[in-house]
């Protein structure tokens, strides 16, 4: 979390820094700040959003030819101007004046703080970042230059982070370092830039250099150099490829929509079509879609372990049903933050699948590394960001081509993950001779039909909107599903919690009578997913249990589920049962419900309180 931008140019960099921060605001929005060199380090900070910072910068007619900027998701220290980045060292006399912005966590900051305090450095914030500023200042006294001082400092810091640093005495350069959190360089004609992700730099340049772990780079307006460090010393200059990004700034514009979440819900049809494009053009499913080594790895695979967090974890839970039923493969799905601290039993020939929109989630990355360390030989990443750490650290990869997801609540990433996981299931089933040619053709036909089916499902929006008005008055809600739709109920509850702040819990409908039924009264809306599958009659009995106790039911049913509306039983009919596609399609109205309830409650839909998009800290 937190977004970093840096720029050195022959032109004023303030507009580039502010534009970059706007684009990175999804990563954290507790406070924002920037510093530029203009006859000294000029700093602006606010606990408001980036547009507040923009106002301040305009009022002060701020200008400079080098600068670093930051949008914060608080870890150490409450959101306040004092804790907002950039942080300084050099408030004391005779010390070099340094400014730092930082994404990530310094784990040994307490001991470092004590040490630096004993060296005479004065701390004015509660952050771990201030330790970096003072440490660089200290190391600068005995180093050749800022780059060397940053190398020396990183060697003393524990944790995963990315930083950008400036020195008042050298206003023509910035130094950046990647150490476990994402960072890339942008190479422009009139200047050079750094940022946490590509979207921040698209207006300035399309030429990107993705830094590797441990890289430290120095940028000036006319050039850059990247070095590797070892034991705090610069070892050698390294070359990294320059990539021309395919992303356009249009892809990150809001267009005719009011919110990114709304845009992303309505983009799902094309996002899924892009993700499955290669299958649509083929007559058969091939393991090569997952990488050149996939056929050999998949042939050895006898079980699957899925690691993920949040919404991506829910996608994994759906996939478990598919993998077991269609491919006949045992599948375990684990919350990454839990898995990384357990002593799980390793079974041979298990393929470890990491699912992540961002490919940056610290817990997922750590869990994947842990699984490898435990002895799992092969890994597959299902991810939406091509140059992400998850993609780079996995043996096999499949990109969800959803395009940038900016709304904090994940929507199109989830449905494209599900589409990808269905394709993975089919591929494994085929290799295991569980998918005869006719079944394969039917599945390809189903996948081809999916974008149209999503478009069709989106048409329920006006009915969902009417329901949302009633939900906005409630403080709690229950979500019910059975079988493969139980994780969809979990996803519906998560969406409602995240953006409307209504407490929502999901239960497997058969579990209700084992406890949660006690919560049901007229104030507790119960949302149920009622596809016409083999569990429908069981689900109907569960719904009766709620109805008989005065609960108010809101049911999303397949057109052929034969659930008739009555008092306290509201029904929105989707299309007829769509087989394996059903969980994907049932997700859409739940996303719309959360979105419209949030609108009714006038919450900040794209930037819900306390959250940030990519959780790059533990
Ligand atoms: C929920 C949401 C989060 C993410 C989770 C994992 O709407 O967005 O629960 O799904 O933080 O993020 P990724 O998929 O980037 O690893």
Coordinates of C-alpha atoms and ligand atoms in Angstrom, one line a residue:
X1 CA 0.0 0.0 0.0
X2 CA 1.0 3.7 -0.3
X3 CA 1.9 5.1 -3.6
X4 CA 5.3 6.7 -4.5
X5 CA 6.1 9.0 -7.5
X6 CA 9.4 10.6 -8.3
X7 CA 10.4 12.9 -11.1
X8 CA 13.5 14.8 -12.4
X9 CA 12.9 16.9 -15.5
X10 CA 13.9 20.0 -17.5
X11 CA 10.3 21.1 -16.8
X12 CA 8.4 21.8 -13.7
X13 CA 7.6 18.3 -12.1
X14 CA 4.7 19.3 -9.8
X15 CA 2.0 18.5 -12.4
X16 CA 3.6 15.0 -13.1
X17 CA 3.8 14.3 -9.4
X18 CA 0.2 15.3 -8.7
X19 CA -1.1 13.4 -11.8
X20 CA 0.9 10.3 -10.6
X21 CA -0.5 10.6 -7.1
X22 CA -4.1 10.8 -8.4
X23 CA -3.5 7.6 -10.3
X24 CA -2.0 5.9 -7.2
X25 CA -4.6 7.1 -4.8
X26 CA -6.3 3.7 -4.8
X27 CA -3.2 2.3 -3.0
X28 CA -3.9 4.5 0.1
X29 CA -5.6 7.8 0.8
X30 CA -5.1 8.6 4.4
X31 CA -2.9 11.6 3.6
X32 CA -0.7 12.9 0.8
X33 CA 2.4 15.0 0.3
X34 CA 5.2 16.0 -1.9
X35 CA 8.6 17.7 -1.9
X36 CA 10.3 19.6 -4.7
X37 CA 13.7 21.2 -4.9
X38 CA 13.3 24.9 -5.5
X39 CA 16.0 26.9 -3.6
X40 CA 15.9 24.2 -0.9
X41 CA 13.4 21.4 -0.2
X42 CA 9.9 22.7 -0.4
X43 CA 7.3 20.4 1.2
X44 CA 3.5 20.2 1.2
X45 CA 1.5 17.7 3.2
X46 CA -2.2 17.2 3.9
X47 CA -4.5 14.7 5.6
X48 CA -6.9 15.4 2.7
X49 CA -7.0 13.6 -0.6
X50 CA -4.7 14.4 -3.5
X51 CA -7.1 17.1 -4.8
X52 CA -6.5 18.9 -1.5
X53 CA -2.8 18.7 -2.1
X54 CA -3.3 20.0 -5.6
X55 CA -5.2 23.0 -4.2
X56 CA -2.4 23.8 -1.8
X57 CA 0.2 23.4 -4.6
X58 CA -1.8 25.7 -6.9
X59 CA -2.2 28.3 -4.1
X60 CA 1.5 28.3 -3.4
X61 CA 2.4 28.2 -7.1
X62 CA 4.7 25.4 -6.3
X63 CA 7.4 24.6 -8.9
X64 CA 10.5 22.5 -9.0
X65 CA 12.6 20.4 -11.4
X66 CA 13.0 17.4 -9.1
X67 CA 10.5 16.0 -6.6
X68 CA 9.1 13.0 -4.8
X69 CA 5.5 12.5 -3.7
X70 CA 3.4 10.0 -1.7
X71 CA -0.1 8.9 -1.0
X72 CA -0.4 7.1 2.4
X73 CA -2.1 4.1 3.9
X74 CA -1.2 4.4 7.6
X75 CA 0.7 1.6 9.2
X76 CA 2.9 3.3 11.9
X77 CA 1.2 6.4 13.3
X78 CA -2.3 7.7 12.8
X79 CA -3.2 9.7 9.6
X80 CA -2.0 13.2 10.4
X81 CA 0.0 15.9 8.7
X82 CA 2.9 15.1 11.1
X83 CA 2.9 11.5 9.9
X84 CA 2.3 12.2 6.2
X85 CA 5.3 11.7 3.8
X86 CA 7.8 13.0 2.7
X87 CA 9.8 12.8 5.9
X88 CA 12.9 14.8 6.5
X89 CA 16.2 14.4 8.2
X90 CA 18.4 17.4 8.7
X91 CA 16.2 19.6 10.9
X92 CA 19.3 19.7 13.1
X93 CA 22.2 21.9 12.1
X94 CA 25.3 20.4 10.3
X95 CA 23.4 17.4 9.1
X96 CA 22.6 16.8 5.4
X97 CA 19.0 17.6 4.6
X98 CA 17.2 14.5 3.2
X99 CA 13.6 13.8 2.1
X100 CA 12.2 10.3 1.9
X101 CA 8.9 8.7 0.7
X102 CA 8.3 5.1 1.5
X103 CA 5.9 2.2 0.8
X104 CA 6.1 -0.8 3.0
X105 CA 7.2 -1.5 6.6
X106 CA 10.6 -1.2 8.3
X107 CA 10.4 -4.1 10.8
X108 CA 13.4 -3.2 12.9
X109 CA 12.4 0.5 13.2
X110 CA 12.2 0.5 17.0
X111 CA 15.9 -0.5 17.5
X112 CA 17.0 1.7 14.6
X113 CA 15.1 4.6 16.2
X114 CA 16.9 4.1 19.5
X115 CA 20.2 3.9 17.8
X116 CA 19.6 7.1 15.7
X117 CA 18.3 8.9 18.7
X118 CA 21.5 8.1 20.6
X119 CA 23.4 9.5 17.6
X120 CA 21.5 12.8 18.1
X121 CA 18.7 12.5 15.5
X122 CA 15.4 14.1 16.6
X123 CA 12.2 12.3 15.6
X124 CA 9.1 14.4 14.9
X125 CA 6.7 11.7 13.7
X126 CA 5.4 8.3 14.8
X127 CA 6.3 6.6 11.5
X128 CA 8.9 4.0 10.6
X129 CA 9.8 6.0 7.6
X130 CA 11.6 8.7 9.5
X131 CA 14.2 6.1 10.5
X132 CA 15.1 5.8 6.8
X133 CA 15.5 9.6 6.4
X134 CA 17.9 9.8 9.4
X135 CA 19.7 6.6 8.5
X136 CA 20.4 7.9 4.9
X137 CA 21.6 11.2 6.4
X138 CA 23.9 9.4 8.8
X139 CA 25.3 7.1 6.0
X140 CA 25.7 10.1 3.7
X141 CA 28.4 11.5 6.0
X142 CA 30.6 8.6 5.2
X143 CA 29.5 7.8 1.6
X144 CA 30.6 9.1 -1.8
X145 CA 27.1 10.2 -2.7
X146 CA 23.4 9.7 -2.1
X147 CA 23.2 6.4 -4.1
X148 CA 25.9 4.9 -2.0
X149 CA 24.3 6.1 1.2
X150 CA 20.9 4.5 0.2
X151 CA 22.8 1.2 -0.5
X152 CA 24.4 1.3 2.9
X153 CA 21.0 2.2 4.6
X154 CA 19.1 -0.6 3.0
X155 CA 21.5 -3.2 4.3
X156 CA 20.6 -2.1 7.8
X157 CA 16.8 -2.1 7.3
X158 CA 14.6 -5.2 7.7
X159 CA 11.2 -5.5 6.0
X160 CA 9.8 -5.2 2.6
X161 CA 9.6 -1.7 1.1
X162 CA 10.3 0.7 -1.8
X163 CA 11.7 4.2 -1.2
X164 CA 12.5 7.4 -3.1
X165 CA 15.1 9.8 -1.6
X166 CA 16.3 13.4 -2.3
X167 CA 19.1 15.4 -0.9
X168 CA 18.8 19.2 -0.7
X169 CA 22.5 19.7 -1.7
X170 CA 22.0 17.7 -5.0
X171 CA 18.7 19.1 -6.4
X172 CA 19.4 17.5 -9.8
X173 CA 18.8 13.9 -8.8
X174 CA 16.6 11.4 -7.0
X175 CA 17.5 7.9 -5.8
X176 CA 15.0 5.1 -5.5
X177 CA 15.3 1.5 -4.2
X178 CA 13.2 -1.6 -4.5
X179 CA 13.3 -4.1 -1.7
X180 CA 10.2 -6.2 -1.6
X181 CA 7.6 -3.6 -2.7
X182 CA 6.9 -2.7 -6.4
X183 CA 8.8 0.2 -8.1
X184 CA 9.5 1.0 -11.7
X185 CA 11.2 3.7 -13.7
X186 CA 9.6 5.7 -16.6
X187 CA 12.0 7.1 -19.2
X188 CA 10.8 10.3 -20.9
X189 CA 12.2 12.8 -23.4
X190 CA 12.4 15.7 -21.0
X191 CA 12.9 13.8 -17.8
X192 CA 13.0 10.5 -15.9
X193 CA 10.5 9.2 -13.4
X194 CA 9.8 6.5 -10.8
X195 CA 6.5 5.2 -9.5
X196 CA 4.8 2.3 -7.6
X197 CA 2.9 1.4 -10.8
X198 CA 2.7 2.1 -14.5
X199 CA -0.6 4.0 -14.3
X200 CA 1.1 6.8 -12.4
X201 CA 3.4 7.6 -15.3
X202 CA 1.2 7.0 -18.4
X203 CA 0.8 10.7 -19.1
X204 CA 4.6 11.3 -19.0
X205 CA 5.9 8.3 -20.9
X206 CA 5.2 4.8 -22.2
X207 CA 8.8 3.5 -21.7
X208 CA 9.1 1.6 -18.5
X209 CA 11.9 -0.2 -16.7
X210 CA 10.7 -2.7 -14.0
X211 CA 13.2 -2.8 -11.2
X212 CA 14.2 -6.1 -9.7
X213 CA 14.4 -6.8 -5.9
X214 CA 17.5 -5.2 -4.5
X215 CA 17.9 -2.6 -7.3
X216 CA 18.9 0.9 -6.4
X217 CA 18.6 3.6 -9.2
X218 CA 19.7 7.1 -9.5
X219 CA 17.7 9.4 -11.9
X220 CA 18.6 12.7 -13.4
X221 CA 16.7 14.6 -16.1
X222 CA 19.0 13.3 -18.8
X223 CA 19.7 9.7 -17.6
X224 CA 19.6 7.0 -15.1
X225 CA 21.8 4.2 -13.7
X226 CA 20.8 1.0 -11.8
X227 CA 23.1 -0.8 -9.4
X228 CA 23.1 -3.9 -7.2
X229 CA 24.3 -3.6 -3.7
X230 CA 25.8 -6.3 -1.4
X231 CA 26.5 -5.8 2.3
X232 CA 25.7 -2.1 2.0
X233 CA 28.2 -1.5 -0.9
X234 CA 27.5 -0.9 -4.6
X235 CA 28.6 -4.0 -6.4
X236 CA 28.0 -3.3 -10.1
X237 CA 25.9 -1.4 -12.6
X238 CA 23.1 -3.6 -14.0
X239 CA 21.0 -3.3 -17.2
X240 CA 17.3 -3.8 -17.1
X241 CA 15.1 -4.1 -20.3
X242 CA 13.0 -1.1 -21.3
X243 CA 9.4 -2.1 -22.0
X244 CA 6.9 -0.1 -24.0
X245 CA 3.7 -0.5 -22.0
X246 CA 0.5 -1.4 -23.9
X247 CA -1.6 0.4 -21.3
X248 CA -3.2 3.6 -22.5
X249 CA -4.2 6.5 -20.2
X250 CA -7.8 5.9 -21.6
X251 CA -7.9 2.6 -19.7
X252 CA -7.6 4.4 -16.4
X253 CA -10.1 7.2 -17.2
X254 CA -13.6 7.1 -15.6
X255 CA -15.3 7.9 -18.9
X256 CA -19.1 8.2 -18.6
X257 CA -19.3 6.5 -15.2
X258 CA -19.6 8.0 -11.7
X259 CA -17.3 5.5 -10.0
X260 CA -14.6 3.1 -11.0
X261 CA -16.4 0.3 -9.3
X262 CA -19.5 1.0 -11.5
X263 CA -17.2 1.1 -14.6
X264 CA -15.5 -2.1 -13.6
X265 CA -18.8 -3.9 -13.0
X266 CA -20.0 -3.0 -16.4
X267 CA -16.7 -3.8 -18.1
X268 CA -16.9 -7.5 -17.0
X269 CA -18.2 -8.7 -20.2
X270 CA -15.3 -7.3 -22.2
X271 CA -12.8 -8.2 -19.4
X272 CA -13.9 -11.8 -19.6
X273 CA -13.8 -11.8 -23.4
X274 CA -10.2 -10.4 -23.3
X275 CA -9.2 -13.0 -20.8
X276 CA -10.5 -15.9 -22.8
X277 CA -9.7 -14.5 -26.2
X278 CA -7.1 -17.2 -27.0
X279 CA -9.7 -19.9 -26.2
X280 CA -12.3 -18.3 -28.4
X281 CA -10.0 -18.4 -31.3
X282 CA -9.1 -22.1 -30.8
X283 CA -11.2 -25.2 -31.3
X284 CA -9.6 -27.0 -28.4
X285 CA -8.1 -26.3 -25.0
X286 CA -4.3 -26.4 -24.7
X287 CA -2.0 -26.4 -21.6
X288 CA 0.3 -24.0 -23.4
X289 CA -2.1 -21.2 -22.4
X290 CA -0.5 -21.5 -19.0
X291 CA 3.2 -21.5 -20.2
X292 CA 5.4 -23.7 -22.2
X293 CA 6.2 -26.1 -19.3
X294 CA 2.5 -26.4 -18.4
X295 CA 1.9 -29.7 -20.2
X296 CA 4.8 -31.4 -18.4
X297 CA 3.9 -29.9 -15.0
X298 CA 0.2 -30.5 -15.3
X299 CA 0.8 -34.2 -16.3
X300 CA 2.6 -34.7 -13.0
X301 CA 0.0 -32.9 -10.9
X302 CA -2.1 -35.0 -8.6
X303 CA -3.5 -32.3 -6.3
X304 CA -3.9 -28.5 -6.1
X305 CA -3.2 -26.1 -3.4
X306 CA -4.6 -22.6 -3.9
X307 CA -3.2 -19.6 -1.9
X308 CA -4.9 -16.2 -2.0
X309 CA -6.5 -13.4 0.1
X310 CA -9.9 -11.7 0.2
X311 CA -11.9 -11.8 -3.0
X312 CA -9.1 -13.8 -4.7
X313 CA -9.5 -16.4 -2.0
X314 CA -13.2 -16.6 -2.8
X315 CA -12.3 -17.3 -6.4
X316 CA -10.1 -20.2 -5.2
X317 CA -13.0 -21.6 -3.1
X318 CA -15.2 -21.7 -6.2
X319 CA -12.4 -23.4 -8.2
X320 CA -12.2 -26.2 -5.6
X321 CA -15.7 -27.3 -6.5
X322 CA -14.8 -27.3 -10.2
X323 CA -11.5 -29.0 -9.8
X324 CA -12.9 -31.8 -7.7
X325 CA -16.1 -32.3 -9.8
X326 CA -14.8 -31.8 -13.4
X327 CA -11.1 -32.7 -13.1
X328 CA -11.3 -35.2 -10.3
X329 CA -8.4 -33.5 -8.5
X330 CA -8.2 -33.0 -4.7
X331 CA -7.9 -29.3 -4.0
X332 CA -7.1 -27.4 -0.8
X333 CA -7.7 -23.6 -0.6
X334 CA -5.9 -21.6 2.0
X335 CA -6.0 -18.0 3.2
X336 CA -2.4 -16.9 2.5
X337 CA -1.9 -15.0 5.7
X338 CA -2.7 -18.2 7.7
X339 CA -0.9 -20.7 5.5
X340 CA 2.4 -18.9 5.8
X341 CA 2.5 -19.5 9.5
X342 CA 1.3 -23.1 9.6
X343 CA 3.2 -26.4 9.4
X344 CA 1.2 -27.9 6.6
X345 CA 1.8 -31.4 5.3
X346 CA 3.3 -31.3 1.9
X347 CA 1.9 -33.9 -0.5
X348 CA 4.1 -34.6 -3.6
X349 CA 3.0 -33.5 -7.0
X350 CA 0.9 -30.7 -5.7
X351 CA 0.6 -27.7 -8.0
X352 CA 0.5 -24.5 -5.9
X353 CA -1.8 -21.8 -7.5
X354 CA -1.5 -18.2 -6.3
X355 CA -4.4 -16.0 -7.2
X356 CA -4.1 -12.2 -7.0
X357 CA -5.4 -9.2 -8.8
X358 CA -2.4 -7.1 -8.0
X359 CA 0.3 -9.8 -7.8
X360 CA 1.7 -7.7 -5.0
X361 CA -0.3 -8.9 -1.9
X362 CA 2.4 -9.4 0.7
X363 CA 0.7 -12.4 2.3
X364 CA 0.1 -14.2 -1.0
X365 CA 3.7 -13.7 -2.1
X366 CA 5.0 -14.9 1.2
X367 CA 2.7 -17.9 1.3
X368 CA 3.8 -18.9 -2.2
X369 CA 7.5 -18.6 -1.2
X370 CA 6.8 -20.6 1.9
X371 CA 5.1 -23.4 -0.1
X372 CA 8.1 -23.6 -2.3
X373 CA 10.5 -23.7 0.7
X374 CA 8.4 -26.6 2.1
X375 CA 9.1 -28.6 -1.0
X376 CA 6.3 -27.9 -3.5
X377 CA 8.0 -28.0 -6.8
X378 CA 5.6 -26.2 -9.1
X379 CA 3.7 -23.0 -9.0
X380 CA 1.1 -21.2 -11.2
X381 CA 0.1 -17.5 -10.9
X382 CA -3.3 -16.3 -11.9
X383 CA -2.9 -12.6 -11.9
X384 CA -4.0 -9.3 -13.5
X385 CA -0.7 -7.4 -13.5
X386 CA 1.9 -8.7 -16.1
X387 CA 5.1 -7.4 -14.4
X388 CA 4.0 -8.2 -10.8
X389 CA 6.1 -10.1 -8.3
X390 CA 3.7 -13.0 -8.3
X391 CA 4.0 -13.4 -12.1
X392 CA 7.8 -13.2 -11.9
X393 CA 8.2 -15.7 -9.0
X394 CA 5.9 -18.4 -10.5
X395 CA 6.8 -21.2 -12.9
X396 CA 3.6 -21.0 -14.8
X397 CA 1.3 -18.0 -15.4
X398 CA -2.1 -17.0 -16.7
X399 CA -3.0 -13.4 -17.0
X400 CA -6.5 -12.2 -16.4
X401 CA -6.8 -9.5 -18.9
X402 CA -9.3 -7.4 -16.9
X403 CA -7.3 -4.2 -17.5
X404 CA -6.5 -1.9 -14.5
X405 CA -8.8 -2.4 -11.6
X406 CA -8.9 0.9 -9.7
X407 CA -12.0 0.6 -7.4
X408 CA -10.8 -0.7 -4.1
X409 CA -13.6 -3.3 -4.1
X410 CA -12.6 -6.0 -6.5
X411 CA -15.2 -6.9 -9.2
X412 CA -13.9 -7.6 -12.7
X413 CA -10.8 -9.1 -11.3
X414 CA -12.9 -11.7 -9.5
X415 CA -15.0 -12.7 -12.5
X416 CA -11.9 -12.9 -14.8
X417 CA -10.2 -15.1 -12.1
X418 CA -13.2 -17.4 -12.2
X419 CA -13.1 -17.6 -16.0
X420 CA -9.4 -18.4 -15.8
X421 CA -9.9 -21.0 -13.1
X422 CA -12.7 -22.7 -15.1
X423 CA -10.2 -22.8 -18.0
X424 CA -7.6 -24.3 -15.8
X425 CA -10.1 -26.9 -14.6
X426 CA -10.9 -27.8 -18.2
X427 CA -7.2 -28.1 -19.1
X428 CA -6.4 -30.4 -16.2
X429 CA -9.6 -32.4 -16.8
X430 CA -8.6 -32.9 -20.4
X431 CA -5.1 -34.1 -19.6
X432 CA -6.5 -36.5 -17.0
X433 CA -9.0 -37.9 -19.6
X434 CA -12.0 -36.6 -17.7
X435 CA -13.1 -34.3 -20.5
X436 CA -14.2 -36.2 -23.6
X437 CA -14.1 -34.2 -26.9
X438 CA -17.9 -33.5 -26.9
X439 CA -17.7 -32.2 -23.3
X440 CA -14.7 -30.1 -24.3
X441 CA -16.6 -28.5 -27.2
X442 CA -19.5 -27.8 -24.9
X443 CA -17.3 -26.1 -22.4
X444 CA -15.6 -24.0 -25.0
X445 CA -19.1 -23.0 -26.3
X446 CA -20.1 -22.1 -22.7
X447 CA -17.0 -19.9 -22.3
X448 CA -17.8 -18.2 -25.6
X449 CA -21.3 -17.5 -24.4
X450 CA -20.1 -16.1 -21.0
X451 CA -19.6 -12.4 -22.1
X452 CA -23.1 -12.3 -23.6
X453 CA -24.5 -14.0 -20.5
X454 CA -22.8 -11.3 -18.3
X455 CA -24.3 -8.5 -20.4
X456 CA -27.7 -10.1 -20.0
X457 CA -27.3 -10.5 -16.2
X458 CA -26.4 -6.8 -15.9
X459 CA -29.9 -5.9 -17.0
X460 CA -31.2 -6.7 -13.5
X461 CA -29.7 -3.4 -12.3
X462 CA -33.0 -1.5 -12.0
X463 CA -34.6 -4.3 -9.8
X464 CA -31.4 -4.5 -7.6
X465 CA -31.5 -0.7 -7.2
X466 CA -35.0 -0.9 -5.8
X467 CA -33.9 -3.5 -3.2
X468 CA -30.9 -1.4 -2.3
X469 CA -33.1 1.4 -0.9
X470 CA -34.5 -1.1 1.7
X471 CA -31.0 -2.4 2.6
X472 CA -29.6 1.1 3.2
X473 CA -31.7 1.3 6.5
X474 CA -30.3 -2.0 7.8
X475 CA -27.3 -2.6 10.1
X476 CA -26.8 -6.3 9.4
X477 CA -27.4 -8.8 6.6
X478 CA -27.0 -12.6 6.1
X479 CA -26.0 -14.1 2.8
X480 CA -26.8 -17.7 2.0
X481 CA -25.6 -20.1 -0.7
X482 CA -25.0 -23.8 -1.1
X483 CA -22.2 -25.8 -2.9
X484 CA -20.3 -23.8 -5.4
X485 CA -22.5 -20.8 -4.7
X486 CA -21.5 -20.6 -1.0
X487 CA -18.2 -18.8 -1.8
X488 CA -20.3 -16.5 -4.0
X489 CA -22.4 -15.6 -1.0
X490 CA -19.2 -14.9 0.9
X491 CA -18.1 -12.6 -1.9
X492 CA -21.5 -10.8 -1.8
X493 CA -21.2 -10.3 1.9
X494 CA -17.6 -9.0 1.6
X495 CA -18.7 -6.5 -1.1
X496 CA -21.5 -5.2 1.1
X497 CA -19.3 -4.8 4.1
X498 CA -16.5 -3.1 2.3
X499 CA -18.3 -0.3 0.6
X500 CA -21.6 0.2 2.5
X501 CA -20.2 -0.6 6.1
X502 CA -23.2 -2.9 6.8
X503 CA -22.2 -5.9 8.8
X504 CA -22.8 -8.9 6.6
X505 CA -22.0 -12.6 7.1
X506 CA -22.2 -15.5 4.7
X507 CA -23.3 -19.0 5.6
X508 CA -23.6 -22.2 3.8
X509 CA -27.4 -22.3 3.9
X510 CA -27.4 -25.8 5.6
X511 CA -25.4 -24.3 8.5
X512 CA -28.1 -21.8 9.4
X513 CA -30.0 -24.1 11.8
X514 CA -26.7 -24.8 13.7
X515 CA -26.6 -21.3 15.2
X516 CA -27.1 -18.3 12.9
X517 CA -30.9 -18.8 12.7
X518 CA -31.0 -17.2 16.1
X519 CA -30.1 -13.9 14.5
X520 CA -33.1 -13.9 12.1
X521 CA -35.8 -11.4 12.7
X522 CA -37.6 -8.7 10.7
X523 CA -34.6 -6.4 10.9
X524 CA -32.2 -8.9 9.4
X525 CA -32.4 -9.1 5.6
X526 CA -31.3 -12.5 4.3
X527 CA -29.9 -12.6 0.7
X528 CA -30.0 -16.1 -0.9
X529 CA -28.5 -17.4 -4.1
X530 CA -30.9 -19.9 -5.6
X531 CA -29.6 -21.5 -8.8
X532 CA -31.5 -24.4 -10.3
X533 CA -28.9 -27.0 -9.4
X534 CA -28.9 -30.3 -7.5
X535 CA -29.0 -28.5 -4.2
X536 CA -32.1 -26.3 -5.0
X537 CA -34.6 -28.4 -3.0
X538 CA -32.3 -28.4 0.0
X539 CA -31.9 -24.6 -0.3
X540 CA -35.6 -24.1 -0.5
X541 CA -36.0 -25.9 2.8
X542 CA -33.4 -23.6 4.3
X543 CA -35.3 -20.6 3.0
X544 CA -38.5 -21.9 4.6
X545 CA -36.7 -22.0 7.9
X546 CA -36.0 -18.3 7.6
X547 CA -39.4 -17.4 6.3
X548 CA -41.2 -19.3 9.1
X549 CA -39.2 -17.2 11.6
X550 CA -40.3 -13.8 10.2
X551 CA -37.1 -13.2 8.3
X552 CA -37.2 -11.1 5.1
X553 CA -35.7 -13.0 2.1
X554 CA -34.1 -11.4 -1.0
X555 CA -33.5 -14.2 -3.5
X556 CA -31.5 -14.2 -6.7
X557 CA -33.0 -17.2 -8.5
X558 CA -32.5 -18.8 -11.9
X559 CA -35.6 -18.3 -14.1
X560 CA -36.2 -22.0 -13.8
X561 CA -35.8 -22.2 -10.0
X562 CA -39.6 -21.8 -9.5
X563 CA -39.4 -19.6 -6.4
X564 CA -42.5 -17.5 -6.2
X565 CA -42.5 -14.1 -4.5
X566 CA -44.8 -13.7 -1.5
X567 CA -44.9 -11.5 1.6
X568 CA -41.3 -11.1 2.9
X569 CA -40.0 -13.1 0.0
X570 CA -38.6 -11.0 -2.8
X571 CA -37.2 -12.6 -5.9
X572 CA -35.1 -11.3 -8.8
X573 CA -35.0 -13.8 -11.7
X574 CA -31.8 -14.3 -13.7
X575 CA -31.7 -16.4 -16.8
X576 CA -32.2 -20.1 -16.9
X577 CA -29.6 -22.2 -15.1
X578 CA -26.2 -21.7 -16.8
X579 CA -24.4 -24.9 -15.5
X580 CA -20.7 -24.3 -14.7
X581 CA -21.0 -20.5 -15.5
X582 CA -23.7 -20.1 -12.8
X583 CA -21.4 -18.8 -9.9
X584 CA -19.8 -16.3 -12.3
X585 CA -23.2 -14.9 -13.3
X586 CA -24.7 -14.9 -9.8
X587 CA -21.8 -12.7 -8.7
X588 CA -23.0 -9.8 -10.8
X589 CA -26.2 -8.9 -9.0
X590 CA -24.4 -9.1 -5.6
X591 CA -21.8 -6.6 -6.9
X592 CA -24.7 -4.3 -8.1
X593 CA -26.5 -4.7 -4.7
X594 CA -23.4 -3.6 -2.8
X595 CA -22.8 -0.7 -5.2
X596 CA -26.3 0.6 -5.0
X597 CA -26.6 0.3 -1.2
X598 CA -23.3 2.2 -1.0
X599 CA -24.8 4.9 -3.2
X600 CA -27.9 5.1 -1.0
X601 CA -25.6 5.5 2.0
X602 CA -23.5 8.0 0.2
X603 CA -20.2 6.3 1.1
X604 CA -16.9 6.8 -0.7
X605 CA -17.5 3.9 -3.1
X606 CA -14.1 3.7 -4.7
X607 CA -12.1 4.5 -1.6
X608 CA -13.9 2.9 1.4
X609 CA -12.7 3.9 4.8
X610 CA -9.6 2.2 6.3
X611 CA -8.9 0.1 3.1
X612 CA -6.4 0.3 0.2
X613 CA -6.2 -1.6 -3.0
X614 CA -3.0 -3.6 -3.0
X615 CA -2.1 -4.9 0.4
X616 CA 1.7 -4.8 0.2
X617 CA 2.2 -5.0 3.9
X618 CA 1.6 -7.9 6.3
Ligands
LIG1 C1 -12.0 -7.1 -1.8 C2 -10.6 -7.0 -2.2 C3 -9.6 -7.6 -1.4 C4 -8.6 -8.3 -2.3 C5 -7.4 -8.9 -1.5 C6 -6.4 -9.6 -2.3 O1 -12.9 -6.4 -2.7 O2 -10.3 -6.3 -3.2 O3 -10.2 -8.6 -0.5 O4 -9.2 -9.3 -3.0 O5 -6.8 -7.8 -0.8 O6 -5.9 -8.8 -3.3 P1 -5.1 -9.4 -4.6 O7 -6.2 -10.1 -5.4 O8 -4.6 -8.1 -5.3 O9 -4.1 -10.3 -4.1

